[in-house]
Tab-separated table of C-alpha atoms and ligand atoms in Angstrom:
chain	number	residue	atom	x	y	z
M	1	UNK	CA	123.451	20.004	128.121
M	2	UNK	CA	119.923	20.109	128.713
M	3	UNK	CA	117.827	18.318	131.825
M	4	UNK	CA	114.931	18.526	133.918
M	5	UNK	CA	114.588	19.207	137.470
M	6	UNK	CA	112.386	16.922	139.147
M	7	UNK	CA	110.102	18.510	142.109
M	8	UNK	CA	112.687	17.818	145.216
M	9	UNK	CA	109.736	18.440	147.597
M	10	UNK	CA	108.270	14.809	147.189
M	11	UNK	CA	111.101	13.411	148.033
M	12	UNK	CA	111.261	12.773	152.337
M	13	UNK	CA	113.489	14.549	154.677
M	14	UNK	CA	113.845	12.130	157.805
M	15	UNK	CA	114.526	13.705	161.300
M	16	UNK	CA	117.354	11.188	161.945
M	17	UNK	CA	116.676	12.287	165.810
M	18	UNK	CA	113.165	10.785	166.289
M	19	UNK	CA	111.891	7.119	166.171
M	20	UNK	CA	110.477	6.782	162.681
M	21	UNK	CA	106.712	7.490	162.587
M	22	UNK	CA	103.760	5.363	160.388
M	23	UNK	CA	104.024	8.035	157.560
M	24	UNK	CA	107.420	8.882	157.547
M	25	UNK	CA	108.312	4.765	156.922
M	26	UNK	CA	106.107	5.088	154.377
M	27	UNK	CA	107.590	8.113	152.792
M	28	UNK	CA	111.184	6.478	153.703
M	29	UNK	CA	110.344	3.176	151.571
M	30	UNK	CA	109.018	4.970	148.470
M	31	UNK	CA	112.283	7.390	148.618
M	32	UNK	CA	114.589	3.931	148.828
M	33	UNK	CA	112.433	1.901	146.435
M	34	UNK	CA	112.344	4.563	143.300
M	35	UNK	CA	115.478	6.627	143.902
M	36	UNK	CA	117.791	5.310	146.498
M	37	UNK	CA	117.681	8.549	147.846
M	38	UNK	CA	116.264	10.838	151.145
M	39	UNK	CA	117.755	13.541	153.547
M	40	UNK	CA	118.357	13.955	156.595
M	41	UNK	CA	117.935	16.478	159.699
M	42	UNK	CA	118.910	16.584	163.113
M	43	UNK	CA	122.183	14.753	162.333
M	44	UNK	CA	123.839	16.117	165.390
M	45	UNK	CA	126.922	17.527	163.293
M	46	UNK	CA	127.529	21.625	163.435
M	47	UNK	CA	128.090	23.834	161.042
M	48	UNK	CA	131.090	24.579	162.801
M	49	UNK	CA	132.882	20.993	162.478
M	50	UNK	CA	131.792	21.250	158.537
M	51	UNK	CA	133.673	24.467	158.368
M	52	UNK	CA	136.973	23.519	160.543
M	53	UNK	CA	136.773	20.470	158.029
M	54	UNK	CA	136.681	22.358	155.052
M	55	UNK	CA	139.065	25.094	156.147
M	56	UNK	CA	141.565	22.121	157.312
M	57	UNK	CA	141.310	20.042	154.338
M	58	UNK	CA	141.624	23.278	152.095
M	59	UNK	CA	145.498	23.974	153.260
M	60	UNK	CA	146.086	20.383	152.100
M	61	UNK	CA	144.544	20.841	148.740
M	62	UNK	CA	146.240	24.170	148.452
M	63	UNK	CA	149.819	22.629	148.310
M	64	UNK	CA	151.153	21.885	145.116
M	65	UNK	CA	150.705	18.932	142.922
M	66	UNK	CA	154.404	17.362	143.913
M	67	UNK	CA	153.570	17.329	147.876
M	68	UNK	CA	150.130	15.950	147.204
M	69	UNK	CA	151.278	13.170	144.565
M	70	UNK	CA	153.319	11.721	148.054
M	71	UNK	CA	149.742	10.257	148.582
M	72	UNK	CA	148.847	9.566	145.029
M	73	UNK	CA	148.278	6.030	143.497
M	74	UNK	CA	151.630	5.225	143.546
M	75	UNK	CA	152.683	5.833	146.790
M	76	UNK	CA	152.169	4.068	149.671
M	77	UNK	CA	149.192	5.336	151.643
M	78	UNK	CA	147.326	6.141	148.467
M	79	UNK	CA	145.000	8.417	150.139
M	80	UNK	CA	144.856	11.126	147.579
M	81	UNK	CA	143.345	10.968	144.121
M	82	UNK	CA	144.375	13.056	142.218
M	83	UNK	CA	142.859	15.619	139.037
M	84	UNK	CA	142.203	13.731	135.859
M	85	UNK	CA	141.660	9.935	137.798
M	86	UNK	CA	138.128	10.535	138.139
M	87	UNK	CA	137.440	14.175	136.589
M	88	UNK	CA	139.865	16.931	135.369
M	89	UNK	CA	138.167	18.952	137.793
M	90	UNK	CA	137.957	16.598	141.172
M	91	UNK	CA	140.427	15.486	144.158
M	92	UNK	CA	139.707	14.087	146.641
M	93	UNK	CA	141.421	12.771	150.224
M	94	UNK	CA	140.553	9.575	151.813
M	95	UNK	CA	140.119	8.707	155.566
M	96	UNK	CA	140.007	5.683	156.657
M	97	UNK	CA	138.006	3.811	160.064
M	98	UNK	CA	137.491	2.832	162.656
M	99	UNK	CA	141.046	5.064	163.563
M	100	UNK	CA	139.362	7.778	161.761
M	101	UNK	CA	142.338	10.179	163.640
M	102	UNK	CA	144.983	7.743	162.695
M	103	UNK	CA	144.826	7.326	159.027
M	104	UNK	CA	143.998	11.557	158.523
M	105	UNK	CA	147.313	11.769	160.667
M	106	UNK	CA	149.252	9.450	158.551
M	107	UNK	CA	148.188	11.538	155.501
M	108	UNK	CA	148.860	14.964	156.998
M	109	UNK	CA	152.139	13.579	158.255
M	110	UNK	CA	153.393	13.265	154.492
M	111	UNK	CA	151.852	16.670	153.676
M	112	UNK	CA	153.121	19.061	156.709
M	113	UNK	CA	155.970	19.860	158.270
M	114	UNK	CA	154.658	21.276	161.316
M	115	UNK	CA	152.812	18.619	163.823
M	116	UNK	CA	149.696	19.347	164.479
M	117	UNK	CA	146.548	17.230	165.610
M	118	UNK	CA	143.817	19.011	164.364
M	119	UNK	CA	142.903	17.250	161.350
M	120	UNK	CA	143.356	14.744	162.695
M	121	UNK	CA	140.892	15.313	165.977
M	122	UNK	CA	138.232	17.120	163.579
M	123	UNK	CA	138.549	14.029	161.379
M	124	UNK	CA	137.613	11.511	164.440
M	125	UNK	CA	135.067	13.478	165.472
M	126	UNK	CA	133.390	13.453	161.673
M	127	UNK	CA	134.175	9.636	161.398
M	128	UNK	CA	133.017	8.533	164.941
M	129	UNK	CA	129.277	10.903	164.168
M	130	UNK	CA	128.639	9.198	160.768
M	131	UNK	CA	129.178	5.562	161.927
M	132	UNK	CA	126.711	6.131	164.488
M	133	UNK	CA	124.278	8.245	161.846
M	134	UNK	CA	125.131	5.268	159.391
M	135	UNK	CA	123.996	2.810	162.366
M	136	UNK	CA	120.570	4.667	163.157
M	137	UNK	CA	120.054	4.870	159.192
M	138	UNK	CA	120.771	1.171	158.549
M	139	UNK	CA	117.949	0.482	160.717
M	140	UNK	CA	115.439	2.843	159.271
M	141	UNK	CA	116.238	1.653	156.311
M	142	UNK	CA	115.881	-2.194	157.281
M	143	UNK	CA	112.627	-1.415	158.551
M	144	UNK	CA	111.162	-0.193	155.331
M	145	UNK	CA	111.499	-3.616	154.092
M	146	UNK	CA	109.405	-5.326	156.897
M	147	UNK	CA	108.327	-4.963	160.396
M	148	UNK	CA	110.840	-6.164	162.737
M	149	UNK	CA	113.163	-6.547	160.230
M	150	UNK	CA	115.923	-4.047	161.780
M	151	UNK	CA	116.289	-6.022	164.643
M	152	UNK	CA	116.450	-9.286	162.776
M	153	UNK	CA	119.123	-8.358	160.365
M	154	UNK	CA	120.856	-5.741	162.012
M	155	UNK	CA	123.213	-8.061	164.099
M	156	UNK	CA	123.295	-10.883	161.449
M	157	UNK	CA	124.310	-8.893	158.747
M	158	UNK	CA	125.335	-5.514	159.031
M	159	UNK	CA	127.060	-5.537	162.729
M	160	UNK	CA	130.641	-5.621	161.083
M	161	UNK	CA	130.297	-2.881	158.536
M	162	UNK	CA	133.205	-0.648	158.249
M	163	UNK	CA	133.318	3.018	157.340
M	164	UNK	CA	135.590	5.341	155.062
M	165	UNK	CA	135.269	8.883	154.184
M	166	UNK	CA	136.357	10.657	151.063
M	167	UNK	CA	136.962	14.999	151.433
M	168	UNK	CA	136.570	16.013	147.756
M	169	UNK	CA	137.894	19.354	146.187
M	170	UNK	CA	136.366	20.390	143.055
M	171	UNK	CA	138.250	23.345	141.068
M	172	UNK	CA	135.791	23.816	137.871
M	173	UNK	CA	137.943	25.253	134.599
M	174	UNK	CA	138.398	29.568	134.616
M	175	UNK	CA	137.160	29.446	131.155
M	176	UNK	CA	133.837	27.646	132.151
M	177	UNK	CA	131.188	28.393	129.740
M	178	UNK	CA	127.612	26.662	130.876
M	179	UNK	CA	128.685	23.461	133.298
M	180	UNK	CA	131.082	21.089	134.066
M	181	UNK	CA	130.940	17.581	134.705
M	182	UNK	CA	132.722	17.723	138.322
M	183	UNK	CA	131.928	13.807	139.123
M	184	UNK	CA	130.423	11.487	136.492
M	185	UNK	CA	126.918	9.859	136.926
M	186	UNK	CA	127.847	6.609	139.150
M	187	UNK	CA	126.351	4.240	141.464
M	188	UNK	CA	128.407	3.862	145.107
M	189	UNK	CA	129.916	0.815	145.921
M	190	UNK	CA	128.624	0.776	149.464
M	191	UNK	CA	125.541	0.010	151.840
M	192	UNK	CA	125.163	3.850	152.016
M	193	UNK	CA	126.821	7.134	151.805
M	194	UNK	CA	126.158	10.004	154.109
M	195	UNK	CA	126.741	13.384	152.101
M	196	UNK	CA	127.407	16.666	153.163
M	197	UNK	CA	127.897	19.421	149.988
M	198	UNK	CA	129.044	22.737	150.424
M	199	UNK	CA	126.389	25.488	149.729
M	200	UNK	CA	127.560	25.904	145.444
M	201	UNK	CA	125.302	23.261	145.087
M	202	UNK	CA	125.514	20.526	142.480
M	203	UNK	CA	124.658	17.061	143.202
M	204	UNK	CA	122.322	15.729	140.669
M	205	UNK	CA	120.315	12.401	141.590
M	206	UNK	CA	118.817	10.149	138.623
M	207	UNK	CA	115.188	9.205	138.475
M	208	UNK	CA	114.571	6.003	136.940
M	209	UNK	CA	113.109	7.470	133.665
M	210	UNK	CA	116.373	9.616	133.478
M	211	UNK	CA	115.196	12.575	134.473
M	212	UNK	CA	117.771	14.355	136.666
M	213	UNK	CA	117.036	16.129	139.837
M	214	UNK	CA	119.444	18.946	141.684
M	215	UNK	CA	119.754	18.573	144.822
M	216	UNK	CA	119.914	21.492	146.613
M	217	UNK	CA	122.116	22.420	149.566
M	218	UNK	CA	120.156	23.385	152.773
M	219	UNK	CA	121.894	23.957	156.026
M	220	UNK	CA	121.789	21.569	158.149
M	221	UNK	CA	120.666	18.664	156.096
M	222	UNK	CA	122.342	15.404	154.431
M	223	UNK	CA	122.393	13.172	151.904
M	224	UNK	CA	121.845	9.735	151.950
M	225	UNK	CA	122.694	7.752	148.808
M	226	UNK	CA	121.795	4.124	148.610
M	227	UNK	CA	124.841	1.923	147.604
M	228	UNK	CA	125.462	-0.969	145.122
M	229	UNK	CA	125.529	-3.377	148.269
M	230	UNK	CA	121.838	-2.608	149.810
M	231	UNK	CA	120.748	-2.848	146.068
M	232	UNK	CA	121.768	-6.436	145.903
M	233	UNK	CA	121.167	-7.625	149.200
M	234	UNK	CA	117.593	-6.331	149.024
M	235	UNK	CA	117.371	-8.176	145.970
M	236	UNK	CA	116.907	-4.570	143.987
M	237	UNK	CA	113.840	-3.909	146.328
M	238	UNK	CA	116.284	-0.794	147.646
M	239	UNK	CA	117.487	1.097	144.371
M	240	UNK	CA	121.451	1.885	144.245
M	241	UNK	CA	121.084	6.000	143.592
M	242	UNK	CA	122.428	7.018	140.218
M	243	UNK	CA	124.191	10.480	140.896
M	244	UNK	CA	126.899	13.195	139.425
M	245	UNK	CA	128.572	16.151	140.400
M	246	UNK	CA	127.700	19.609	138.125
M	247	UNK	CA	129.735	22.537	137.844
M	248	UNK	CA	128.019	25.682	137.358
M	249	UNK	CA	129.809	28.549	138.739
M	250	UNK	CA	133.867	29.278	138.966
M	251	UNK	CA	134.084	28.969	142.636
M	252	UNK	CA	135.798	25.520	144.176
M	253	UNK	CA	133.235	23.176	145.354
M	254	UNK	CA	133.593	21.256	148.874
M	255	UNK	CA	132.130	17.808	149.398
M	256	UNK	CA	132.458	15.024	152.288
M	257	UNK	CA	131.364	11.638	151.588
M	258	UNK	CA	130.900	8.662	154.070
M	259	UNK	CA	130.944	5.421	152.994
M	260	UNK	CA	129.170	2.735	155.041
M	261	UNK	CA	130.375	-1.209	153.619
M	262	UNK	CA	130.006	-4.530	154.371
M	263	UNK	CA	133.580	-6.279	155.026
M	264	UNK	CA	135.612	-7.429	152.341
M	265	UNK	CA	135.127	-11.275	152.986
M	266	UNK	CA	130.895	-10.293	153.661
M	267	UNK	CA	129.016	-13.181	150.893
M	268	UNK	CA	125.930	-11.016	150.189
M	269	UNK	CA	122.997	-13.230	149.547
M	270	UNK	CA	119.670	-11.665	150.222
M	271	UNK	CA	117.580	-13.556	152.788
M	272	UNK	CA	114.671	-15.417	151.181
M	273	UNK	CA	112.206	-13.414	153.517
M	274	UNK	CA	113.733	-9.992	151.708
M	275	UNK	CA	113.256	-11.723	148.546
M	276	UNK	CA	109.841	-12.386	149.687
M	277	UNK	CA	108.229	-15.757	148.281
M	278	UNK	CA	105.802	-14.207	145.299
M	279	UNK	CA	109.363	-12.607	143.751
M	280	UNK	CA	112.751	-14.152	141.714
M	281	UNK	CA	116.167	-14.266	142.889
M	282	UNK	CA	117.793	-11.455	140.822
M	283	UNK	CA	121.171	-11.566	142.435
M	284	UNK	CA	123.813	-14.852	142.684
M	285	UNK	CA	125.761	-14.720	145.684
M	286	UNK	CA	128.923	-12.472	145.498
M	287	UNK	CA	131.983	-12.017	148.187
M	288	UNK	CA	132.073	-8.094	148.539
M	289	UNK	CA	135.812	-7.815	147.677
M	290	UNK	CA	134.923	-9.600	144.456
M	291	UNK	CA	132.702	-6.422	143.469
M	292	UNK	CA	135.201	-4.084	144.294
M	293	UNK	CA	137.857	-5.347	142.372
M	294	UNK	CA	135.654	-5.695	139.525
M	295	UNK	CA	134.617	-2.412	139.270
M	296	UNK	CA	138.505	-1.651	140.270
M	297	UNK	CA	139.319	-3.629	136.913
M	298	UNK	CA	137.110	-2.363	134.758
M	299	UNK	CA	137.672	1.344	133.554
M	300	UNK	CA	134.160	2.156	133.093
M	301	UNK	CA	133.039	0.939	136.489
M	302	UNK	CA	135.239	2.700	138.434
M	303	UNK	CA	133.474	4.458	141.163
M	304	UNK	CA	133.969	7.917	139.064
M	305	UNK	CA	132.671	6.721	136.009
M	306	UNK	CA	129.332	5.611	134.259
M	307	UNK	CA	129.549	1.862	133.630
M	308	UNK	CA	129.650	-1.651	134.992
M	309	UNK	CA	127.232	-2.041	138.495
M	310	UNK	CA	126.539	-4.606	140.950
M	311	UNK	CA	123.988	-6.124	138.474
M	312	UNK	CA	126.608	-6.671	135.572
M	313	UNK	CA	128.422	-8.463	137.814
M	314	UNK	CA	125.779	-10.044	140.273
M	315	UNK	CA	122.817	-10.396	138.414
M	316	UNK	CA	120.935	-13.375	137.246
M	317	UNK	CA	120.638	-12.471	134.183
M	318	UNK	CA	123.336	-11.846	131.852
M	319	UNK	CA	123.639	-7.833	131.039
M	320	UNK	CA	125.461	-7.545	127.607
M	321	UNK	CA	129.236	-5.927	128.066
M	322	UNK	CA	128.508	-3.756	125.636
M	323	UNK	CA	125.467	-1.782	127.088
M	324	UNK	CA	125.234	1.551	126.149
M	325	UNK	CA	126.142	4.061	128.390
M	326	UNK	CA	123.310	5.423	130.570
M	327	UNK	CA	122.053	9.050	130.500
M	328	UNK	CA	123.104	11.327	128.079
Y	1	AKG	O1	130.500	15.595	145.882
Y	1	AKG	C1	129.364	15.138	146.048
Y	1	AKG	O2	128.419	15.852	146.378
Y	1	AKG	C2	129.097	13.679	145.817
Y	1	AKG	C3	130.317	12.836	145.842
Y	1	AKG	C4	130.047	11.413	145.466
Y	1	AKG	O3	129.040	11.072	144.908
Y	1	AKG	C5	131.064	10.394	145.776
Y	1	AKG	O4	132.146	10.751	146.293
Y	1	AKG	O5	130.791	9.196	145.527
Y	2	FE2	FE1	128.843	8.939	144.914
């Protein structure tokens, strides 16, 4: 499979530590407007909770199939997802918030005999970090779309977003020849997604012409993905980041990936002042849960897989069912 790398340098990297300067807004609004994607530095998470994350989470994707399928989709936590749901080559772990500690115990609970808390401690700790770094983000990204317009919307509409993480395992095949598809190209289904990869590398982000870009890892730096929701309730002036995972070495690839929502029952309905007066309404109003079951419902819009988006099921205009599938 062939495709081009796109220059990552003009693309921002946003101290997340400082208020956001003239030129970095600027920077910020073109990243959100044509790819729904920036970085981030001076998060305030250590290398060393990454690693106690990664080491933790690896003894639970080390046990066999059998123990982990106590979590699969038919069980009754369904936390784990297993190989072959959304890639042969992907698993992944879900924690749930605000109890961040809570639902990682519940799951570990299933898994281990021994009791231990952790996992479960790391787990709050990650969880508790990126819903304040999903906060400060939020904000940033609010102001891009007008002066003042943080403060105005921040309470109104984001103040009871919720946020989930998923720990992803990717074990590429032994006999891997040139790559692997480890995660399909997809939109998120949320506001935004804080990203940390491992150092193998392989998150690929879409430019609107098609072209795909790697993104690669640097210590100390994140990823922020705008989601499906922003998309619509900025009336599409915030693009939803079109992204995959690529496999391109036999080594197992480690991912974490924080969702930040709007509540189930949210209506999203941009404000007229985001629409702004010279532009159309490209998005009828939708109850969040709504979305998600839709793309739940529909095979090719699960989260894993290329296919139905926010705009198929939101959008003004009617998007044939049939559309081709994007990319290659
Ligand atoms: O593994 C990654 O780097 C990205 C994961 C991702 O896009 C997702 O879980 O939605
Ligand atoms: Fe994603």
């Amino acid at each position: 499979m062939i495709h081009q790398s796109v220059n990552p340098l003009q693309l921002p990297i946003l101290d997340v530590s400082q208020p956001l300067s003239v030129s970095s807004l600027s920077s910020l609004a073109e990243a959100c407007k044509e790819w729904g994607f920036f970085q981030i530095i001076n998060h305030g998470i250590s290398k060393d909770l990454h690693r106690k994350i990664y080491t933790l989470s690896n003894k639970l994707f080390c046990l066999p199939s059998e123990s982990k399928l106590k979590l699969g989709p038919s069980s009754l936590l369904k936390t784990y997802t297993p190989h072959f749901i959304a890639s042969p080559f992907f698993e992944s772990l879900r924690v749930s918030g605000p109890d961040f500690a809570t639902s990682a115990q519940r799951s570990a609970d299933v898994l281990l005999d021994e009791q231990n808390s952790e996992f479960s401690e790391a787990l709050q700790d990650y969880g508790s970090k990126m819903t304040e770094l999903s906060k400060i983000i939020l904000k940033f990204v609010l102001m891009t779309l007008g002066d003042g317009f943080d403060t105005k919307y921040y309470d109104s509409e984001f103040k009871n977003c919720h946020g989930y993480l998923r720990i992803n395992n990717y074990t590429p095949p032994e006999n891997l020849e040139e790559e692997a598809e480890g995660l399909g190209m997809h939109t998120d289904m949320s506001c935004l997604t804080i990203v940390y990869q491992d150092e193998i590398g392989g998150l690929q982000v879409r430019s609107k012409d098609g072209k795909w870009m790697n993104i690669v890892p640097c210590e100390g730096t994140l990823v922020v993905n705008i989601g499906d929701m922003l998309q619509a309730w900025s009336n599409e002036r915030l693009r939803s980041s079109e992204h995959r995972v690529v496999l391109k070495k036999v080594v197992n690839r480690f991912s974490l990936a924080f969702f930040w929502c709007f509540e189930d029952e949210k209506v999203i309905f941009s404000p007229d002042e985001v629409v702004g007066k010279e532009n159309a309404r490209i998005y009828k109003p939708f109850v969040c849960l709504d979305y998600l079951k839709f793309r739940e419902s529909n095979e090719r819009g699960k989260f894993e897989k290329v296919g139905f988006t926010v705009k198929d099921f939101a959008g003004v205009v009617e998007v044939p069912m049939f559309k081709q599938e994007n990319g290659n």
